[in-house]
Amino acid sequence: MNWKHRLQAVAAALFGVQSHKNRQLQFSGSPWPYLLIGVAAIVLFVLILLQVVRLVLM
């Protein structure tokens, strides 16, 4: 799988709409790319939320 597919897989997993076929494909390889993309996505989401709260409170 390339990075585009991994990014799509992590986004689908974060939203909870992962297909069974994709989930089986992801568990066949190394988990490290998915972990790195997942952590980066969660950090980005938290930073965006912090900025939104900061804008609302101004």
mmCIF file of C-alpha atoms in Angstrom:
data_model
loop_
_atom_site.group_PDB
_atom_site.id
_atom_site.type_symbol
_atom_site.label_atom_id
_atom_site.label_comp_id
_atom_site.label_asym_id
_atom_site.label_seq_id
_atom_site.Cartn_x
_atom_site.Cartn_y
_atom_site.Cartn_z
ATOM 1 C CA MET A 1 0.000 0.000 0.000
ATOM 2 C CA ASN A 2 1.192 3.515 -0.679
ATOM 3 C CA TRP A 3 0.876 6.524 1.626
ATOM 4 C CA LYS A 4 -2.337 7.737 0.002
ATOM 5 C CA HIS A 5 -4.077 4.454 0.780
ATOM 6 C CA ARG A 6 -2.704 4.447 4.308
ATOM 7 C CA LEU A 7 -3.925 7.988 4.899
ATOM 8 C CA GLN A 8 -7.384 7.052 3.608
ATOM 9 C CA ALA A 9 -7.412 3.969 5.835
ATOM 10 C CA VAL A 10 -6.523 5.989 8.940
ATOM 11 C CA ALA A 11 -9.158 8.624 8.123
ATOM 12 C CA ALA A 12 -11.791 5.924 7.664
ATOM 13 C CA ALA A 13 -10.773 4.282 10.936
ATOM 14 C CA LEU A 14 -10.980 7.590 12.814
ATOM 15 C CA PHE A 15 -14.513 8.107 11.518
ATOM 16 C CA GLY A 16 -15.429 4.477 12.189
ATOM 17 C CA VAL A 17 -16.415 3.555 8.625
ATOM 18 C CA GLN A 18 -13.778 0.959 7.786
ATOM 19 C CA SER A 19 -14.740 -1.911 5.471
ATOM 20 C CA HIS A 20 -13.912 -5.493 6.382
ATOM 21 C CA LYS A 21 -11.810 -5.933 3.234
ATOM 22 C CA ASN A 22 -9.672 -2.857 3.993
ATOM 23 C CA ARG A 23 -9.253 -3.847 7.618
ATOM 24 C CA GLN A 24 -7.982 -7.304 6.607
ATOM 25 C CA LEU A 25 -5.542 -5.730 4.129
ATOM 26 C CA GLN A 26 -4.141 -3.379 6.765
ATOM 27 C CA PHE A 27 -3.450 -6.149 9.271
ATOM 28 C CA SER A 28 -1.320 -8.006 6.737
ATOM 29 C CA GLY A 29 1.567 -5.497 6.898
ATOM 30 C CA SER A 30 3.542 -3.456 9.376
ATOM 31 C CA PRO A 31 1.510 -1.327 11.805
ATOM 32 C CA TRP A 32 4.108 1.482 12.051
ATOM 33 C CA PRO A 33 2.956 3.585 9.079
ATOM 34 C CA TYR A 34 -0.623 3.475 10.379
ATOM 35 C CA LEU A 35 0.475 4.406 13.889
ATOM 36 C CA LEU A 36 2.527 7.364 12.667
ATOM 37 C CA ILE A 37 -0.247 8.674 10.439
ATOM 38 C CA GLY A 38 -2.833 8.113 13.190
ATOM 39 C CA VAL A 39 -0.842 9.986 15.821
ATOM 40 C CA ALA A 40 -0.181 12.857 13.402
ATOM 41 C CA ALA A 41 -3.882 13.040 12.508
ATOM 42 C CA ILE A 42 -4.940 13.136 16.158
ATOM 43 C CA VAL A 43 -2.360 15.814 17.007
ATOM 44 C CA LEU A 44 -3.525 17.889 14.038
ATOM 45 C CA PHE A 45 -7.159 17.485 15.128
ATOM 46 C CA VAL A 46 -6.364 18.631 18.691
ATOM 47 C CA LEU A 47 -4.416 21.642 17.415
ATOM 48 C CA ILE A 48 -7.328 22.649 15.183
ATOM 49 C CA LEU A 49 -9.740 22.327 18.106
ATOM 50 C CA LEU A 50 -7.501 24.491 20.269
ATOM 51 C CA GLN A 51 -7.419 27.180 17.585
ATOM 52 C CA VAL A 52 -11.199 27.098 17.228
ATOM 53 C CA VAL A 53 -11.661 27.468 20.988
ATOM 54 C CA ARG A 54 -9.140 30.311 21.064
ATOM 55 C CA LEU A 55 -11.044 32.124 18.291
ATOM 56 C CA VAL A 56 -14.384 31.650 20.022
ATOM 57 C CA LEU A 57 -13.106 32.939 23.353
ATOM 58 C CA MET A 58 -11.573 36.095 21.874
#
